[in-house]
GROMACS .gro file of C-alpha atoms in nm:
model
  386
    1MET     CA    1   3.402  -3.797   6.754
    2ARG     CA    2   3.447  -3.594   6.433
    3LYS     CA    3   3.417  -3.916   6.223
    4GLY     CA    4   3.090  -4.009   6.396
    5LEU     CA    5   2.943  -3.661   6.337
    6THR     CA    6   3.030  -3.688   5.969
    7LEU     CA    7   2.848  -4.021   5.940
    8ILE     CA    8   2.538  -3.878   6.111
    9LEU     CA    9   2.528  -3.581   5.870
   10ALA     CA   10   2.573  -3.808   5.568
   11LEU     CA   11   2.289  -4.036   5.692
   12ALA     CA   12   2.061  -3.734   5.741
   13LEU     CA   13   2.133  -3.615   5.389
   14VAL     CA   14   2.049  -3.957   5.240
   15LEU     CA   15   1.725  -3.982   5.440
   16GLY     CA   16   1.632  -3.629   5.334
   17ASN     CA   17   1.677  -3.717   4.968
   18LEU     CA   18   1.472  -4.034   5.010
   19GLY     CA   19   1.194  -3.823   5.157
   20GLY     CA   20   1.184  -3.602   4.852
   21VAL     CA   21   1.371  -3.310   5.004
   22GLN     CA   22   1.589  -3.150   4.735
   23ALA     CA   23   1.798  -2.840   4.711
   24ALA     CA   24   1.618  -2.543   4.546
   25PRO     CA   25   1.727  -2.483   4.184
   26ALA     CA   26   1.926  -2.171   4.113
   27ALA     CA   27   1.707  -1.882   4.005
   28ALA     CA   28   1.716  -1.799   3.633
   29PRO     CA   29   1.903  -1.476   3.570
   30ALA     CA   30   1.679  -1.179   3.493
   31GLN     CA   31   1.720  -0.993   3.165
   32GLY     CA   32   2.008  -0.752   3.201
   33ALA     CA   33   2.080  -0.884   3.552
   34GLU     CA   34   2.440  -0.768   3.512
   35LEU     CA   35   2.319  -0.409   3.468
   36VAL     CA   36   2.181  -0.208   3.759
   37THR     CA   37   2.050   0.146   3.713
   38GLU     CA   38   1.940   0.415   3.955
   39ALA     CA   39   1.664   0.519   3.713
   40ALA     CA   40   1.307   0.449   3.822
   41SER     CA   41   1.238   0.338   3.466
   42ALA     CA   42   1.474   0.269   3.176
   43ILE     CA   43   1.499   0.104   2.836
   44LEU     CA   44   1.759   0.032   2.572
   45MET     CA   45   1.625  -0.026   2.222
   46ASP     CA   46   1.779  -0.117   1.888
   47ALA     CA   47   1.671   0.173   1.666
   48GLU     CA   48   1.649  -0.031   1.346
   49SER     CA   49   1.431  -0.318   1.463
   50GLY     CA   50   1.276  -0.187   1.783
   51GLN     CA   51   1.417  -0.486   1.971
   52ILE     CA   52   1.443  -0.426   2.346
   53LEU     CA   53   1.796  -0.496   2.467
   54TYR     CA   54   1.747  -0.392   2.829
   55GLU     CA   55   1.451  -0.275   3.034
   56LYS     CA   56   1.354  -0.175   3.385
   57GLU     CA   57   0.988  -0.089   3.451
   58PRO     CA   58   0.959   0.027   3.086
   59ASN     CA   59   0.581   0.084   3.090
   60LYS     CA   60   0.565   0.274   3.418
   61GLU     CA   61   0.370   0.599   3.377
   62LEU     CA   62   0.591   0.887   3.492
   63ALA     CA   63   0.621   1.261   3.450
   64PRO     CA   64   0.863   1.326   3.160
   65ALA     CA   65   0.945   1.693   3.226
   66SER     CA   66   1.101   1.854   2.917
   67VAL     CA   67   1.152   1.523   2.738
   68THR     CA   68   0.793   1.604   2.639
   69LYS     CA   69   0.948   1.831   2.377
   70LEU     CA   70   1.054   1.527   2.174
   71MET     CA   71   0.686   1.489   2.080
   72THR     CA   72   0.654   1.865   2.034
   73MET     CA   73   0.932   1.848   1.775
   74LEU     CA   74   0.773   1.543   1.611
   75VAL     CA   75   0.443   1.721   1.554
   76ALA     CA   76   0.626   2.032   1.430
   77ALA     CA   77   0.840   1.823   1.191
   78ASP     CA   78   0.525   1.658   1.059
   79ALA     CA   79   0.377   2.001   0.991
   80VAL     CA   80   0.692   2.112   0.805
   81GLU     CA   81   0.710   1.791   0.600
   82SER     CA   82   0.343   1.811   0.501
   83GLY     CA   83   0.381   2.173   0.390
   84ARG     CA   84   0.145   2.316   0.652
   85VAL     CA   85   0.425   2.545   0.768
   86LYS     CA   86   0.774   2.641   0.652
   87LEU     CA   87   1.095   2.680   0.851
   88THR     CA   88   1.117   3.037   0.719
   89ASP     CA   89   0.777   3.130   0.866
   90LYS     CA   90   0.780   3.421   1.109
   91VAL     CA   91   0.647   3.309   1.446
   92THR     CA   92   0.516   3.582   1.676
   93ALA     CA   93   0.514   3.534   2.052
   94SER     CA   94   0.178   3.578   2.225
   95GLU     CA   95   0.125   3.697   2.581
   96LYS     CA   96   0.040   3.338   2.676
   97ALA     CA   97   0.371   3.213   2.539
   98CYS     CA   98   0.561   3.482   2.727
   99SER     CA   99   0.392   3.408   3.059
  100LEU     CA  100   0.551   3.068   3.114
  101GLY     CA  101   0.818   2.998   3.372
  102GLY     CA  102   1.094   2.742   3.373
  103SER     CA  103   1.354   2.721   3.097
  104GLN     CA  104   1.291   2.984   2.832
  105ILE     CA  105   1.444   3.236   2.592
  106TYR     CA  106   1.246   3.519   2.758
  107LEU     CA  107   1.022   3.602   2.464
  108GLU     CA  108   0.850   3.939   2.470
  109PRO     CA  109   0.491   3.972   2.345
  110GLY     CA  110   0.504   4.050   1.974
  111GLU     CA  111   0.868   3.936   1.935
  112THR     CA  112   0.925   3.729   1.621
  113PHE     CA  113   1.167   3.457   1.519
  114SER     CA  114   1.169   3.220   1.227
  115LEU     CA  115   1.007   2.884   1.293
  116GLU     CA  116   1.350   2.723   1.252
  117GLU     CA  117   1.501   2.941   1.525
  118MET     CA  118   1.206   2.872   1.753
  119LEU     CA  119   1.259   2.498   1.703
  120ILE     CA  120   1.633   2.536   1.770
  121SER     CA  121   1.553   2.713   2.097
  122ILE     CA  122   1.330   2.417   2.192
  123ALA     CA  123   1.580   2.146   2.092
  124VAL     CA  124   1.890   2.317   2.229
  125GLY     CA  125   1.769   2.550   2.504
  126SER     CA  126   1.453   2.363   2.607
  127ALA     CA  127   1.253   2.686   2.580
  128ASN     CA  128   0.902   2.654   2.723
  129ASP     CA  129   0.789   2.986   2.579
  130SER     CA  130   0.896   2.882   2.229
  131CYS     CA  131   0.691   2.563   2.261
  132VAL     CA  132   0.371   2.762   2.306
  133ALA     CA  133   0.462   3.006   2.029
  134VAL     CA  134   0.529   2.718   1.788
  135ALA     CA  135   0.213   2.536   1.897
  136GLU     CA  136  -0.002   2.842   1.834
  137HIS     CA  137   0.162   2.903   1.497
  138ILE     CA  138   0.106   2.547   1.376
  139SER     CA  139  -0.234   2.460   1.525
  140GLY     CA  140  -0.390   2.795   1.611
  141THR     CA  141  -0.401   2.726   1.985
  142HIS     CA  142  -0.178   2.548   2.231
  143GLU     CA  143  -0.465   2.316   2.322
  144ALA     CA  144  -0.520   2.210   1.960
  145PHE     CA  145  -0.149   2.136   1.925
  146VAL     CA  146  -0.154   1.918   2.238
  147ASN     CA  147  -0.442   1.723   2.084
  148GLU     CA  148  -0.217   1.660   1.784
  149MET     CA  149   0.057   1.538   2.018
  150ASN     CA  150  -0.180   1.286   2.177
  151LYS     CA  151  -0.305   1.175   1.836
  152LYS     CA  152   0.053   1.119   1.720
  153ALA     CA  153   0.126   0.918   2.035
  154GLN     CA  154  -0.169   0.690   1.959
  155GLU     CA  155  -0.053   0.645   1.598
  156LEU     CA  156   0.289   0.534   1.724
  157GLY     CA  157   0.134   0.274   1.953
  158CYS     CA  158   0.207   0.453   2.280
  159LYS     CA  159  -0.007   0.284   2.545
  160ASN     CA  160   0.106   0.473   2.855
  161THR     CA  161   0.119   0.832   2.735
  162HIS     CA  162  -0.100   1.140   2.768
  163PHE     CA  163   0.014   1.497   2.724
  164ALA     CA  164  -0.144   1.799   2.891
  165ASN     CA  165   0.097   2.058   2.748
  166ALA     CA  166   0.371   2.096   2.487
  167TYR     CA  167   0.656   2.187   2.724
  168GLY     CA  168   0.656   1.940   3.013
  169LEU     CA  169   0.589   2.144   3.326
  170PRO     CA  170   0.398   1.936   3.585
  171ALA     CA  171   0.026   1.903   3.510
  172GLU     CA  172  -0.250   1.660   3.594
  173GLY     CA  173  -0.277   1.388   3.330
  174HIS     CA  174   0.068   1.457   3.185
  175TYR     CA  175   0.271   1.137   3.172
  176THR     CA  176   0.451   0.889   2.950
  177SER     CA  177   0.678   0.586   2.982
  178ALA     CA  178   1.033   0.492   2.890
  179TYR     CA  179   0.906   0.249   2.625
  180ASP     CA  180   0.675   0.508   2.469
  181LEU     CA  181   0.956   0.764   2.460
  182ALA     CA  182   1.175   0.509   2.283
  183LEU     CA  183   0.898   0.469   2.022
  184MET     CA  184   0.898   0.847   1.979
  185GLY     CA  185   1.275   0.836   1.942
  186ARG     CA  186   1.252   0.574   1.665
  187GLU     CA  187   1.001   0.795   1.486
  188ALA     CA  188   1.217   1.105   1.534
  189LEU     CA  189   1.507   0.935   1.356
  190LYS     CA  190   1.296   0.934   1.038
  191TYR     CA  191   1.306   1.316   1.031
  192PRO     CA  192   1.637   1.474   0.921
  193LEU     CA  193   1.511   1.801   1.074
  194ILE     CA  194   1.487   1.655   1.426
  195LYS     CA  195   1.824   1.481   1.395
  196LYS     CA  196   1.978   1.811   1.286
  197LEU     CA  197   1.812   2.017   1.562
  198THR     CA  198   1.889   1.784   1.853
  199ALA     CA  199   2.255   1.747   1.749
  200ILE     CA  200   2.325   2.122   1.772
  201LYS     CA  201   2.560   2.181   2.064
  202GLU     CA  202   2.537   2.561   2.081
  203TYR     CA  203   2.355   2.840   1.904
  204ASP     CA  204   2.369   3.221   1.906
  205LEU     CA  205   2.024   3.378   1.930
  206ARG     CA  206   1.936   3.747   1.896
  207GLU     CA  207   2.249   3.817   1.690
  208GLY     CA  208   2.475   3.658   1.951
  209LYS     CA  209   2.326   3.840   2.250
  210PHE     CA  210   2.163   3.522   2.384
  211LYS     CA  211   2.368   3.202   2.389
  212LEU     CA  212   2.204   2.861   2.384
  213TRP     CA  213   2.391   2.553   2.507
  214ASN     CA  214   2.239   2.211   2.449
  215THR     CA  215   2.115   2.062   2.774
  216ASN     CA  216   2.211   1.712   2.650
  217LYS     CA  217   2.571   1.677   2.770
  218LEU     CA  218   2.607   1.337   2.603
  219LEU     CA  219   2.678   1.535   2.285
  220TRP     CA  220   3.014   1.626   2.444
  221TRP     CA  221   3.070   1.331   2.675
  222TYR     CA  222   2.975   1.021   2.475
  223GLN     CA  223   3.109   0.926   2.132
  224GLY     CA  224   2.836   0.892   1.869
  225ALA     CA  225   2.563   1.074   2.064
  226ASP     CA  226   2.349   1.300   1.843
  227GLY     CA  227   2.006   1.338   2.011
  228PHE     CA  228   1.750   1.384   2.171
  229LYS     CA  229   1.617   1.566   2.482
  230THR     CA  230   1.670   1.611   2.855
  231GLY     CA  231   1.418   1.691   3.126
  232TRP     CA  232   1.403   1.785   3.492
  233THR     CA  233   1.143   1.893   3.747
  234ASN     CA  234   1.112   1.821   4.117
  235GLU     CA  235   0.834   1.577   4.034
  236ALA     CA  236   0.999   1.401   3.738
  237LYS     CA  237   1.357   1.417   3.869
  238TYR     CA  238   1.622   1.378   3.594
  239CYS     CA  239   1.515   1.228   3.261
  240LEU     CA  240   1.681   1.175   2.924
  241ALA     CA  241   1.578   1.024   2.592
  242SER     CA  242   1.886   0.990   2.373
  243THR     CA  243   2.040   0.810   2.077
  244VAL     CA  244   2.392   0.699   1.989
  245GLU     CA  245   2.538   0.540   1.676
  246ARG     CA  246   2.864   0.346   1.663
  247ASP     CA  247   2.994   0.108   1.394
  248GLY     CA  248   2.657   0.088   1.222
  249LEU     CA  249   2.470   0.010   1.545
  250ARG     CA  250   2.223   0.280   1.651
  251LEU     CA  251   2.072   0.252   1.997
  252ILE     CA  252   1.804   0.451   2.177
  253ALA     CA  253   1.814   0.481   2.556
  254VAL     CA  254   1.560   0.637   2.790
  255VAL     CA  255   1.604   0.692   3.162
  256MET     CA  256   1.336   0.847   3.383
  257GLY     CA  257   1.321   0.941   3.749
  258VAL     CA  258   1.696   0.949   3.817
  259PRO     CA  259   1.745   1.117   4.158
  260GLN     CA  260   2.104   1.242   4.127
  261VAL     CA  261   2.211   1.566   3.959
  262ARG     CA  262   2.351   1.474   3.616
  263GLY     CA  263   2.256   1.118   3.699
  264HIS     CA  264   2.052   1.090   3.379
  265PHE     CA  265   2.379   1.125   3.184
  266ALA     CA  266   2.572   0.877   3.399
  267GLU     CA  267   2.292   0.619   3.389
  268SER     CA  268   2.248   0.658   3.013
  269MET     CA  269   2.620   0.611   2.951
  270LYS     CA  270   2.618   0.302   3.172
  271ILE     CA  271   2.330   0.157   2.969
  272TYR     CA  272   2.500   0.242   2.638
  273ASN     CA  273   2.825   0.084   2.756
  274TYR     CA  274   2.628  -0.233   2.827
  275GLY     CA  275   2.462  -0.222   2.485
  276PHE     CA  276   2.773  -0.161   2.277
  277ALA     CA  277   2.971  -0.421   2.473
  278LYS     CA  278   2.708  -0.691   2.426
  279TYR     CA  279   2.561  -0.622   2.081
  280ALA     CA  280   2.684  -0.550   1.729
  281HIS     CA  281   2.522  -0.466   1.396
  282LYS     CA  282   2.583  -0.710   1.113
  283GLU     CA  283   2.511  -0.569   0.766
  284PHE     CA  284   2.426  -0.806   0.482
  285ALA     CA  285   2.371  -0.555   0.201
  286PRO     CA  286   2.409  -0.176   0.172
  287ALA     CA  287   2.144   0.051   0.023
  288ALA     CA  288   2.117   0.050  -0.359
  289GLN     CA  289   2.299  -0.283  -0.399
  290LYS     CA  290   2.196  -0.492  -0.701
  291GLN     CA  291   2.001  -0.802  -0.599
  292GLY     CA  292   1.869  -0.925  -0.932
  293VAL     CA  293   1.699  -0.841  -1.262
  294VAL     CA  294   1.327  -0.834  -1.344
  295GLN     CA  295   1.189  -0.872  -1.697
  296VAL     CA  296   0.986  -0.575  -1.823
  297ARG     CA  297   0.690  -0.634  -2.054
  298LYS     CA  298   0.600  -0.364  -2.309
  299GLY     CA  299   0.891  -0.143  -2.198
  300ILE     CA  300   1.150   0.044  -2.404
  301GLU     CA  301   1.396  -0.183  -2.223
  302ASN     CA  302   1.349  -0.553  -2.158
  303GLU     CA  303   1.466  -0.562  -1.800
  304VAL     CA  304   1.521  -0.350  -1.491
  305VAL     CA  305   1.774  -0.393  -1.209
  306ALA     CA  306   1.632  -0.449  -0.861
  307VAL     CA  307   1.829  -0.286  -0.576
  308THR     CA  308   1.791  -0.269  -0.199
  309GLU     CA  309   1.576   0.026  -0.091
  310LYS     CA  310   1.784   0.068   0.226
  311PRO     CA  311   2.061  -0.125   0.402
  312ILE     CA  312   1.963  -0.464   0.540
  313GLY     CA  313   2.122  -0.591   0.856
  314VAL     CA  314   2.048  -0.712   1.205
  315THR     CA  315   2.154  -0.638   1.560
  316VAL     CA  316   2.287  -0.953   1.722
  317GLU     CA  317   2.440  -1.048   2.053
  318LYS     CA  318   2.814  -1.080   2.000
  319GLY     CA  319   2.915  -1.440   1.940
  320LYS     CA  320   2.557  -1.542   1.855
  321ASP     CA  321   2.542  -1.450   1.487
  322LYS     CA  322   2.526  -1.805   1.352
  323ASN     CA  323   2.237  -1.959   1.155
  324ILE     CA  324   2.149  -1.624   0.995
  325TRP     CA  325   2.060  -1.645   0.626
  326VAL     CA  326   1.913  -1.429   0.349
  327GLU     CA  327   1.625  -1.502   0.111
  328THR     CA  328   1.562  -1.290  -0.200
  329LYS     CA  329   1.210  -1.275  -0.342
  330LEU     CA  330   1.169  -1.107  -0.683
  331ASN     CA  331   0.870  -1.074  -0.912
  332PRO     CA  332   0.955  -1.261  -1.234
  333GLU     CA  333   0.830  -0.975  -1.451
  334VAL     CA  334   0.664  -0.636  -1.440
  335GLU     CA  335   0.470  -0.436  -1.698
  336ALA     CA  336   0.589  -0.094  -1.816
  337PRO     CA  337   0.587   0.184  -1.730
  338VAL     CA  338   0.812   0.120  -1.428
  339GLN     CA  339   0.877   0.400  -1.182
  340GLN     CA  340   1.216   0.447  -1.020
  341GLY     CA  341   1.187   0.309  -0.667
  342GLN     CA  342   0.888   0.090  -0.756
  343LYS     CA  343   0.873  -0.223  -0.541
  344LEU     CA  344   0.981  -0.537  -0.728
  345GLY     CA  345   1.031  -0.776  -0.437
  346GLU     CA  346   1.202  -0.797  -0.101
  347VAL     CA  347   1.499  -0.939   0.086
  348LEU     CA  348   1.428  -1.128   0.410
  349LEU     CA  349   1.679  -1.192   0.684
  350TYR     CA  350   1.627  -1.504   0.897
  351ARG     CA  351   1.770  -1.664   1.206
  352GLU     CA  352   1.681  -2.028   1.142
  353ASN     CA  353   1.306  -1.989   1.057
  354GLU     CA  354   1.245  -1.654   1.233
  355VAL     CA  355   1.227  -1.339   1.018
  356LEU     CA  356   1.457  -1.080   1.172
  357ASN     CA  357   1.436  -0.805   0.910
  358ARG     CA  358   1.302  -0.735   0.563
  359VAL     CA  359   1.384  -0.468   0.305
  360ASN     CA  360   1.210  -0.385  -0.023
  361LEU     CA  361   1.380  -0.442  -0.356
  362VAL     CA  362   1.303  -0.151  -0.588
  363ALA     CA  363   1.362  -0.048  -0.949
  364GLU     CA  364   1.700   0.116  -0.998
  365LYS     CA  365   1.570   0.345  -1.274
  366PRO     CA  366   1.244   0.423  -1.458
  367ILE     CA  367   1.148   0.226  -1.768
  368ALA     CA  368   0.901   0.395  -2.003
  369LYS     CA  369   0.639   0.207  -2.196
  370ALA     CA  370   0.741   0.122  -2.554
  371GLY     CA  371   0.546   0.265  -2.848
  372LEU     CA  372   0.320   0.046  -3.060
  373TYR     CA  373   0.572   0.024  -3.347
  374GLN     CA  374   0.852  -0.083  -3.110
  375GLN     CA  375   0.629  -0.345  -2.951
  376MET     CA  376   0.527  -0.485  -3.294
  377THR     CA  377   0.890  -0.493  -3.411
  378ARG     CA  378   0.994  -0.675  -3.096
  379THR     CA  379   0.712  -0.930  -3.140
  380LEU     CA  380   0.808  -0.998  -3.503
  381HIS     CA  381   1.168  -1.038  -3.401
  382GLY     CA  382   1.070  -1.287  -3.136
  383VAL     CA  383   0.849  -1.490  -3.371
  384PHE     CA  384   1.039  -1.478  -3.699
  385GLY     CA  385   1.388  -1.383  -3.587
  386PHE     CA  386   1.406  -1.050  -3.775
   0.00000   0.00000   0.00000
């Protein structure tokens, strides 16, 4: 009986195949299928290249809560770098600044701090009142400062971002996305001031009478963490934009809409664990490494050394670093005067025929233009040998 049933099943299978009935192919694995996060939206980005290593709903428009302050610090750092304001400036709190709720340092109208201390209170203590005080000091009004925030977002290529305030409390038309926050994080890494501020674990304000503890617990809990900003409201839930560097590999992670208390830390660490387990940074040349020599016409010296402007490397999936090669392109000559840091060429990093990274080659030192007598002497020497 069992043998007859087996034959019937085999015959049915053959007939099914003849009729074009085939088993469905296995579904292709989704990107990062081995990683599951409780965040409503999340992204993991290679800081150097901007390559996305993991994503979940990265362009979803969500309330960012106090992660907003990453852009607040970006606009403030721009103002400091351009010379519009100085870190030593005295910033006076207005009544408007002092009227805000939420996280704050409880500014009193007329109270003053240096701009640097105000920025520390934003980066470390997530102070809403300091955000308004800083905004008014830099742009005249809070509204004008918010316009600068939105302009900066557009310049960075943020497609799903609009700010309504500088501090992140819920407001109509105040939203961003995990991807856009990662872009802001990449930009923030260009500013030593922001890196310094967001890495501060604790700070004594008002001569030690008011203690600030950084709200970003990854600074204590995760090796290599040194930025950026947390956020929480009932609407936004728990959010975190952060960065970690290990063994030359710097990653940026953003999680938004995590429901659990401290879940934004747990989910971020899970995502970083995935990133550091799967990817590595391979460096091909450090900054200031000699890559060739360029001839200098009409200079007091005949040649100048070309060096890498910054390190050149690439983030690769572990075990998949084959077929990567380097091409050096140098101008054959340059005319004096040559400025230190002047571009003389570039180094390109390829995987097969795809450009993965490129770094400028620049002059190692300045070369002044030779005087007329020196140029004539050099010409005579070249023509007549004396």
